[in-house]
JSON list of C-alpha atoms in Angstrom, two decimals:
[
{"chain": "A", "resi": 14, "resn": "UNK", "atom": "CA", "xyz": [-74.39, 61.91, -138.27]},
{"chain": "A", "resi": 15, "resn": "UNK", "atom": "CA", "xyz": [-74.97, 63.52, -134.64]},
{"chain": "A", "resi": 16, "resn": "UNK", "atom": "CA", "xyz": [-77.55, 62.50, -132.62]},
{"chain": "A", "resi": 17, "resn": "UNK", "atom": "CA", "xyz": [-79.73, 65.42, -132.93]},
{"chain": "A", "resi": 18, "resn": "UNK", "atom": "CA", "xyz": [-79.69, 65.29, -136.35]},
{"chain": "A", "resi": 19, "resn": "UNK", "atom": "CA", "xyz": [-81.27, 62.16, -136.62]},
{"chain": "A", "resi": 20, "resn": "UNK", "atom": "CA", "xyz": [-84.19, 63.25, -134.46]},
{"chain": "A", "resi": 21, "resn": "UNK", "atom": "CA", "xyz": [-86.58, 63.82, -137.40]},
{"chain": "A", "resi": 22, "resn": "UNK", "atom": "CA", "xyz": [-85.78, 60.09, -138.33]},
{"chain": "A", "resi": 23, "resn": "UNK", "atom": "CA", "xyz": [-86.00, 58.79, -134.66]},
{"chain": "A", "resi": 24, "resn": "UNK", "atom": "CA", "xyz": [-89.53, 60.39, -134.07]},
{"chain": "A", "resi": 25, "resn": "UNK", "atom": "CA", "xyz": [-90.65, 58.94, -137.68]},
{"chain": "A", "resi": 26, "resn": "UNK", "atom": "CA", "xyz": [-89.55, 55.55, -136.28]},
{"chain": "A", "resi": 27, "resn": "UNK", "atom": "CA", "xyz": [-90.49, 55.97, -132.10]},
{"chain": "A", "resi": 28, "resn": "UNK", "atom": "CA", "xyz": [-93.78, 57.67, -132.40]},
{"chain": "A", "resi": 29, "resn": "UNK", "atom": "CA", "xyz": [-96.03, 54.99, -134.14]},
{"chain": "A", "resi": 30, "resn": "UNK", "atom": "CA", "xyz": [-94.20, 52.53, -131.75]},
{"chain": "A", "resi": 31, "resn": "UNK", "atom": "CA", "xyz": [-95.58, 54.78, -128.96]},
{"chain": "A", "resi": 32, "resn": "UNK", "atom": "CA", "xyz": [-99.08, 54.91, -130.36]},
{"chain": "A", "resi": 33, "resn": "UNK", "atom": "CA", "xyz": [-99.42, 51.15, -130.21]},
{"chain": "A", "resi": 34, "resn": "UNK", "atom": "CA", "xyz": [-97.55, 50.51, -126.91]},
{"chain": "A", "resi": 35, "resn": "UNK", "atom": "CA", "xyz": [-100.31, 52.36, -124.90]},
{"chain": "A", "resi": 36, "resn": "UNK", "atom": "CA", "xyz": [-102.66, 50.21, -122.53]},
{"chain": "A", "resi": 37, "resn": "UNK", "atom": "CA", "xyz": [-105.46, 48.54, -124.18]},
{"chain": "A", "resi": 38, "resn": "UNK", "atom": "CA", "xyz": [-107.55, 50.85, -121.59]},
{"chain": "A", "resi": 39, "resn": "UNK", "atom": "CA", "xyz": [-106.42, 53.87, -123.43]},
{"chain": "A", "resi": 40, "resn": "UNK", "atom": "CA", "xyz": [-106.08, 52.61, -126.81]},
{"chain": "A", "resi": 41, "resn": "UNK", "atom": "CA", "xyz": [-108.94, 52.51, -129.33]},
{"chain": "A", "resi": 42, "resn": "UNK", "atom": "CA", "xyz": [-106.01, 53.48, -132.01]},
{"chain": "A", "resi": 43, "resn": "UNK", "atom": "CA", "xyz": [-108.25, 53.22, -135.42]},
{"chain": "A", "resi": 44, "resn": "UNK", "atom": "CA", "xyz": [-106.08, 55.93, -137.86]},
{"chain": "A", "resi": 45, "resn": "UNK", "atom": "CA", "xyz": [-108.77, 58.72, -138.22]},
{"chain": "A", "resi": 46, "resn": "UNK", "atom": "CA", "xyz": [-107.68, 61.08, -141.19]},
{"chain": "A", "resi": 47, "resn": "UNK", "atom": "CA", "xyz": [-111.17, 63.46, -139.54]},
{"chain": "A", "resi": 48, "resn": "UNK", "atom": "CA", "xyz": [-109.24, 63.59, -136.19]},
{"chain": "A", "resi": 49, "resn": "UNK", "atom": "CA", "xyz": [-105.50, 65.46, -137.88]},
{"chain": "A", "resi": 50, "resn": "UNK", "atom": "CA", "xyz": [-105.71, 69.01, -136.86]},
{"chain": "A", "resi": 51, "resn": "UNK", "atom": "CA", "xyz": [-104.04, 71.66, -139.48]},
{"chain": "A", "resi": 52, "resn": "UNK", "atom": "CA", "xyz": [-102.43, 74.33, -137.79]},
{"chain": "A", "resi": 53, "resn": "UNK", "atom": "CA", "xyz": [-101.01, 77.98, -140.08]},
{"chain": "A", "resi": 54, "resn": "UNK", "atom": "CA", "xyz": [-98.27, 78.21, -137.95]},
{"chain": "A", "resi": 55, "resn": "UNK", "atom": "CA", "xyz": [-98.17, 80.67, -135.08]},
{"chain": "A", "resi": 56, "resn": "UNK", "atom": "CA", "xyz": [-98.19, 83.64, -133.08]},
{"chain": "A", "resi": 57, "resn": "UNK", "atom": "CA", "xyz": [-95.82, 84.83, -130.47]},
{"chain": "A", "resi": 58, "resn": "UNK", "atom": "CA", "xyz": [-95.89, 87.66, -128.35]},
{"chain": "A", "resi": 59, "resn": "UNK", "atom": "CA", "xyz": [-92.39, 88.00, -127.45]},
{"chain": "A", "resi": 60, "resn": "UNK", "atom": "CA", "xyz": [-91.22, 89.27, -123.67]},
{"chain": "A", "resi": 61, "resn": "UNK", "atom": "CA", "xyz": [-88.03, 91.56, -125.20]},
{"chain": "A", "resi": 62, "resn": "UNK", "atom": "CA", "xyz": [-90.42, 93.28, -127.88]},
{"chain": "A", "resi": 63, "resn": "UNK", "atom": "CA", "xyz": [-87.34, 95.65, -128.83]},
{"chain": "A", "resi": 64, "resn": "UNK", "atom": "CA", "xyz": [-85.52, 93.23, -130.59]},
{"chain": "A", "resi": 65, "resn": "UNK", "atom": "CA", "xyz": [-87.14, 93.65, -134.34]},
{"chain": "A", "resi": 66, "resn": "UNK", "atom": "CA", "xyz": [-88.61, 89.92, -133.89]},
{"chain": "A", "resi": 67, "resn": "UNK", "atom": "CA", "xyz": [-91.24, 88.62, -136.57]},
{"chain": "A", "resi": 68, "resn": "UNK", "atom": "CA", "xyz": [-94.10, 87.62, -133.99]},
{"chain": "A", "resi": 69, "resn": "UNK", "atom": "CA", "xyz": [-96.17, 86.27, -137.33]},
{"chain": "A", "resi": 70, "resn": "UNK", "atom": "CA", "xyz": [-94.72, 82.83, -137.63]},
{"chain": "A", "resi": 71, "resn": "UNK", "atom": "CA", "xyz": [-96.52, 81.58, -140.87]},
{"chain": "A", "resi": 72, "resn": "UNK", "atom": "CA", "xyz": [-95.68, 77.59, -141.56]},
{"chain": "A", "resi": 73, "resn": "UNK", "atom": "CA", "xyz": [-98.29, 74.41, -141.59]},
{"chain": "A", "resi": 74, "resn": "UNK", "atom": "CA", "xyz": [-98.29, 71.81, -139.05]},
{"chain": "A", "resi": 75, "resn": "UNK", "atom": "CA", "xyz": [-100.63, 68.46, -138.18]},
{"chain": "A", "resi": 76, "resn": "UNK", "atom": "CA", "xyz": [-101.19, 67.10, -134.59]},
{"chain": "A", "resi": 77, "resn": "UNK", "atom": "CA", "xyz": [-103.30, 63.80, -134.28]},
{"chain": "A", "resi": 78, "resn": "UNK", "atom": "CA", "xyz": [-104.07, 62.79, -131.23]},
{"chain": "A", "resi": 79, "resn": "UNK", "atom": "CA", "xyz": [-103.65, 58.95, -130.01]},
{"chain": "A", "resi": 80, "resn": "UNK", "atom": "CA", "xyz": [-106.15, 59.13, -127.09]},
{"chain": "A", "resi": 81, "resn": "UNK", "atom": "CA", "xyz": [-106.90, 61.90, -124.26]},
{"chain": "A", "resi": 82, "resn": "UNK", "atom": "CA", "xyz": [-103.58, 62.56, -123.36]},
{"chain": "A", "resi": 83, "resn": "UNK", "atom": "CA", "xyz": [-101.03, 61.98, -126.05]},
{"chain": "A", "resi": 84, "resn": "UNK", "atom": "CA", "xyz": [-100.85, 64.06, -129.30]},
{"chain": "A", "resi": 85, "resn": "UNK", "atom": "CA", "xyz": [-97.95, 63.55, -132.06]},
{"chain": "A", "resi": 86, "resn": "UNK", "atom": "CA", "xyz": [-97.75, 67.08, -134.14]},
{"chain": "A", "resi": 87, "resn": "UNK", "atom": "CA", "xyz": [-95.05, 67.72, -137.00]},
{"chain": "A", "resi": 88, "resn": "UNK", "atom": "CA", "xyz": [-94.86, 70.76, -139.02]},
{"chain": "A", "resi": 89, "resn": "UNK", "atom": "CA", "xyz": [-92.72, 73.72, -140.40]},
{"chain": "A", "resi": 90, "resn": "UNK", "atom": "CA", "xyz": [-92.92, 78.00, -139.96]},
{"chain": "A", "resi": 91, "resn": "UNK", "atom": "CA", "xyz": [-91.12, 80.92, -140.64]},
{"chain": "A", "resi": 92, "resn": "UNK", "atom": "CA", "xyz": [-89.89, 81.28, -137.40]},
{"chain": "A", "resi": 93, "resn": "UNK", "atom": "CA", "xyz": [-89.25, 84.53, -135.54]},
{"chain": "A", "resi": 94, "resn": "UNK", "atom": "CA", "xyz": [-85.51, 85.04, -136.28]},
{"chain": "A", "resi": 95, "resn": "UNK", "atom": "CA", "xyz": [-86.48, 84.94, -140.09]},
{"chain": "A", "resi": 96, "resn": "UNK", "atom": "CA", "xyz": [-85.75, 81.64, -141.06]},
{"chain": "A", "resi": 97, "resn": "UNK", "atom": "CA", "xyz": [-87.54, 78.49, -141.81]},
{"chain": "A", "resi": 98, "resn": "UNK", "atom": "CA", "xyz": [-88.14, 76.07, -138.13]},
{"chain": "A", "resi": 99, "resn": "UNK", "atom": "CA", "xyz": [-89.19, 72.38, -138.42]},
{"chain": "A", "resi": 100, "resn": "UNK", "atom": "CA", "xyz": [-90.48, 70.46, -135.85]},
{"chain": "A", "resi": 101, "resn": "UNK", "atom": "CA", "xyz": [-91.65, 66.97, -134.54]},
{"chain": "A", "resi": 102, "resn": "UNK", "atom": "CA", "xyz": [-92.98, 66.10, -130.93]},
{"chain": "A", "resi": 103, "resn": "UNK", "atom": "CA", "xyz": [-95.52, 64.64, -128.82]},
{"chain": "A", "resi": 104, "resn": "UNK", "atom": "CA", "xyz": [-98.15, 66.76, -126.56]},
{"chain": "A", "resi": 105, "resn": "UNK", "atom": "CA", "xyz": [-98.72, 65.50, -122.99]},
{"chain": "A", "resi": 106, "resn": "UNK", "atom": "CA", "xyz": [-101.40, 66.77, -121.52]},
{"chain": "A", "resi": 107, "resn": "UNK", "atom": "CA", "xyz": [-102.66, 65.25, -118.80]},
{"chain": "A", "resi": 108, "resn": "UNK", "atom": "CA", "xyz": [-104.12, 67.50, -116.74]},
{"chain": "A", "resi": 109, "resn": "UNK", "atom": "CA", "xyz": [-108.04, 69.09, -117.64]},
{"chain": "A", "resi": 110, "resn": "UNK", "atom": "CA", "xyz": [-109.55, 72.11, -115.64]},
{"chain": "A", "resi": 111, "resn": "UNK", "atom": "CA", "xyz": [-112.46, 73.79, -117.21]},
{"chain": "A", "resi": 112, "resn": "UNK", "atom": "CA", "xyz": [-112.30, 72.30, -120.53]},
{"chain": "A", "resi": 113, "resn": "UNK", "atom": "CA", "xyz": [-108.67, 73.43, -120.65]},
{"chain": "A", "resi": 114, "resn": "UNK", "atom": "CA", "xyz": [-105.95, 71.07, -121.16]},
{"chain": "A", "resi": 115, "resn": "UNK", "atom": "CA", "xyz": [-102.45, 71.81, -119.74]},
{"chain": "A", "resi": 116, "resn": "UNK", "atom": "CA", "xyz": [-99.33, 69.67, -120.03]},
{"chain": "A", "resi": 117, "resn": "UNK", "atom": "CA", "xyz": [-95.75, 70.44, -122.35]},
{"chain": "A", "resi": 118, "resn": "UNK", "atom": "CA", "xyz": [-95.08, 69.32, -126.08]},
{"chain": "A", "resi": 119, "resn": "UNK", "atom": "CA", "xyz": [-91.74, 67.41, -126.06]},
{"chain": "A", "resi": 120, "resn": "UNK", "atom": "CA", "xyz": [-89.60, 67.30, -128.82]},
{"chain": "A", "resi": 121, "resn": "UNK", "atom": "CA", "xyz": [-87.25, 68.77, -131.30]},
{"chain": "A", "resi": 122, "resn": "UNK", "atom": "CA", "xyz": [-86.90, 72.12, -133.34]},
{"chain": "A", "resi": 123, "resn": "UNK", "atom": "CA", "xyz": [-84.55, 73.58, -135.57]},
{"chain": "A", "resi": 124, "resn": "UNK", "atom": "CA", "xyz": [-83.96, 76.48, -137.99]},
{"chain": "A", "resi": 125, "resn": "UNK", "atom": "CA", "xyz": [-82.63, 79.17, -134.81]},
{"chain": "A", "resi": 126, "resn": "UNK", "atom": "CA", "xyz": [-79.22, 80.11, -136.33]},
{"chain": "A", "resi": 127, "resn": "UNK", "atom": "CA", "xyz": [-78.51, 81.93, -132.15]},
{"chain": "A", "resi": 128, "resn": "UNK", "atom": "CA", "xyz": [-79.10, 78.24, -131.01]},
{"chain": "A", "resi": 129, "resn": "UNK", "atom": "CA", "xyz": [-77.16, 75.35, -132.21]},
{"chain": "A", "resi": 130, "resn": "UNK", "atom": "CA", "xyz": [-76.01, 77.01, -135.61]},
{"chain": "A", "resi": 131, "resn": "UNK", "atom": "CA", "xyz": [-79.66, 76.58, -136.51]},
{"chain": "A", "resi": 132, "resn": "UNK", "atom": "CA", "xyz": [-79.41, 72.17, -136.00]},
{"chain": "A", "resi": 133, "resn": "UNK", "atom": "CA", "xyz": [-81.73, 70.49, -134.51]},
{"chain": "A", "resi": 134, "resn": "UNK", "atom": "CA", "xyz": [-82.02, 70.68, -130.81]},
{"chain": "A", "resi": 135, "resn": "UNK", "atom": "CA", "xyz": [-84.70, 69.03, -128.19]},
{"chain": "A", "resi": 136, "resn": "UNK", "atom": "CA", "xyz": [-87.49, 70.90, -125.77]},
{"chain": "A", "resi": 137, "resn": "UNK", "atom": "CA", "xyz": [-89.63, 70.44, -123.57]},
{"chain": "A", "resi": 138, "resn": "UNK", "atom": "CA", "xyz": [-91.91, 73.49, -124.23]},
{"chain": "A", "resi": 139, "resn": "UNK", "atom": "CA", "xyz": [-95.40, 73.90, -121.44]},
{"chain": "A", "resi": 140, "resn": "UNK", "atom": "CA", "xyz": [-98.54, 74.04, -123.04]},
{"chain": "A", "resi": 141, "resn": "UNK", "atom": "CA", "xyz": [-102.41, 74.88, -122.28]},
{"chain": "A", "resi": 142, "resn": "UNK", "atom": "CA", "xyz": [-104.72, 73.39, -125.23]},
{"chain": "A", "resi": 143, "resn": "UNK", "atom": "CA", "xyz": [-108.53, 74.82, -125.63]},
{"chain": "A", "resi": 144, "resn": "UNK", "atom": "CA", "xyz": [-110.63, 72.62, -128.02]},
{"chain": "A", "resi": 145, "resn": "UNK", "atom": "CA", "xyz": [-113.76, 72.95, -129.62]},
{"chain": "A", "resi": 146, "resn": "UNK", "atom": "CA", "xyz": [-115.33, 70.70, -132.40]},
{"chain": "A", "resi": 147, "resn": "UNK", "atom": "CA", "xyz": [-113.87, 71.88, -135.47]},
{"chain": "A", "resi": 148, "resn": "UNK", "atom": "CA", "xyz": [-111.76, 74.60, -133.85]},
{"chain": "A", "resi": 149, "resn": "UNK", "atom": "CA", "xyz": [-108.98, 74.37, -131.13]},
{"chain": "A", "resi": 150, "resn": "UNK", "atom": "CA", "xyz": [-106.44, 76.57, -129.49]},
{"chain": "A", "resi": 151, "resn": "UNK", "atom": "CA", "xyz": [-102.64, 75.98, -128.22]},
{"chain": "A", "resi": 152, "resn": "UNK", "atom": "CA", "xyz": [-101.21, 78.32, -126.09]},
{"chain": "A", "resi": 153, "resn": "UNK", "atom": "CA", "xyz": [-97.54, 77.77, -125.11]},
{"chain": "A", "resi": 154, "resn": "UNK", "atom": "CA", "xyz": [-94.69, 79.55, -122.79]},
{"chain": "A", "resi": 155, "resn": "UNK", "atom": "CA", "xyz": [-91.76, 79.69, -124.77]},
{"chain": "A", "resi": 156, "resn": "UNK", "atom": "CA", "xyz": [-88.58, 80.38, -122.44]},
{"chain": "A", "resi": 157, "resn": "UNK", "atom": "CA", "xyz": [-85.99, 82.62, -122.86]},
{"chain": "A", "resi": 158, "resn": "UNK", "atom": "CA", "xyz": [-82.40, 81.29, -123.37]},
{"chain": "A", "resi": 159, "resn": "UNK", "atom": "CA", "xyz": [-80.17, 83.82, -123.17]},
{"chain": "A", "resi": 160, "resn": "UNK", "atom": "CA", "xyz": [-78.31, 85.02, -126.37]},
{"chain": "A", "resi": 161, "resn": "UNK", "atom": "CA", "xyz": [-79.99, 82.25, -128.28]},
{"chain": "A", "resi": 162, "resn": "UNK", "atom": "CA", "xyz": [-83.85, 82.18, -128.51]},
{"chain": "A", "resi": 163, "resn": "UNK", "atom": "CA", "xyz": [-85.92, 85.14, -127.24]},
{"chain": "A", "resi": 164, "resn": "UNK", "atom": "CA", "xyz": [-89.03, 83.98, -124.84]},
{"chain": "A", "resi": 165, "resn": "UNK", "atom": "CA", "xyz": [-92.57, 83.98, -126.02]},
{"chain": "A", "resi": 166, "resn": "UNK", "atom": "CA", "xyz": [-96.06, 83.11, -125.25]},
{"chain": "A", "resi": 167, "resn": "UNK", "atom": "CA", "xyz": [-97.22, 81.30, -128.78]},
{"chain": "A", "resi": 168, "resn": "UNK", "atom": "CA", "xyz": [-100.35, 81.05, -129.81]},
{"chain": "A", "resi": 169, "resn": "UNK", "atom": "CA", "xyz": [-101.38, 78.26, -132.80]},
{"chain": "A", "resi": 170, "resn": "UNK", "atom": "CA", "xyz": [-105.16, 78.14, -133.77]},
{"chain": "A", "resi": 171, "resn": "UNK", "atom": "CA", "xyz": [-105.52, 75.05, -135.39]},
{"chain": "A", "resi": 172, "resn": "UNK", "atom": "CA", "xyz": [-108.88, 73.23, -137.46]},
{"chain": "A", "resi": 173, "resn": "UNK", "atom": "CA", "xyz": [-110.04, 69.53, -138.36]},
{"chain": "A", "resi": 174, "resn": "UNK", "atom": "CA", "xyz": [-112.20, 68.84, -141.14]},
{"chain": "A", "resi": 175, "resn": "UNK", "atom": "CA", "xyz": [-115.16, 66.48, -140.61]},
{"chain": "A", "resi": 176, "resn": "UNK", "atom": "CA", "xyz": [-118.37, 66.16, -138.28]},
{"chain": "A", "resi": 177, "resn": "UNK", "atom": "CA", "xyz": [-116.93, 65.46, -134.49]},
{"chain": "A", "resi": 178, "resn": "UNK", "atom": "CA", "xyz": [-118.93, 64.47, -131.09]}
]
């Protein structure tokens, strides 16, 4: 089995580990089902409009977060080349302005038959999160690599059940 192929299994193992590894500081880690958010997959507004991309990217996806910063997310979509994507990362955001949260997801995708024959293969994708109560907002630049996956700006609007602070 290549590498890349075992990322789904490598995150299922390294993330928790992650979670629990963080500095008693940041860490108040109590499993919160109220804190998942639920994301309907996403939007993208693709820079090369003329090439008959879907920019409705229908799927479902979670993202907890672990504290302030860090954010695991895992989900699936129909992705823009037509076919179903999975994914599995981790959100960094560690910078705030406004309310605004900015940082890059990191982590793997697949289903992009251009890139990899549609395997798995790892990003590093920047990201600006917006977040309400109930209702948040991720915004992310999706680059261009030529010949294999078309550049976007995505937008995910995601929920979480349950009375928050």
């Amino acid at each position: 089995m290549t590498p890349l192929r075992m990322l789904p299994l490598l995150s299922a193992l390294l993330l928790p580990g992650l979670a629990l590894a963080q500095s008693p500081a940041e860490s108040s880690f109590g499993f919160e089902p109220k804190n998942i958010w639920i994301n309907p997959g996403f939007y993208s507004a693709h820079f090369d409009s003329g090439k008959g991309l879907e920019n409705a990217n229908p799927g479902l996806g979670f993202e907890y977060p672990l504290n302030d910063t860090y954010r695991i997310t895992a989900g699936t979509f129909h992705n823009s080349n037509r076919r179903q994507s999975h994914y599995v990362g981790l959100y960094i955001l560690p910078f705030e302005f406004y309310g605004v949260k900015f940082g890059a997801v990191v982590g793997g995708f697949d289903g992009y038959p251009d890139y990899r024959n549609g395997n798995w293969f790892p990003a590093i994708i920047p990201t600006a999160a917006i977040e309400g109560k109930n209702w948040g907002l991720n915004i992310a630049y999706v680059p261009t690599v030529k010949n294999r996956l078309y550049g976007a700006i995505s937008f995910q609007l995601k929920y979480r059940f349950g009375t928050h602070e």
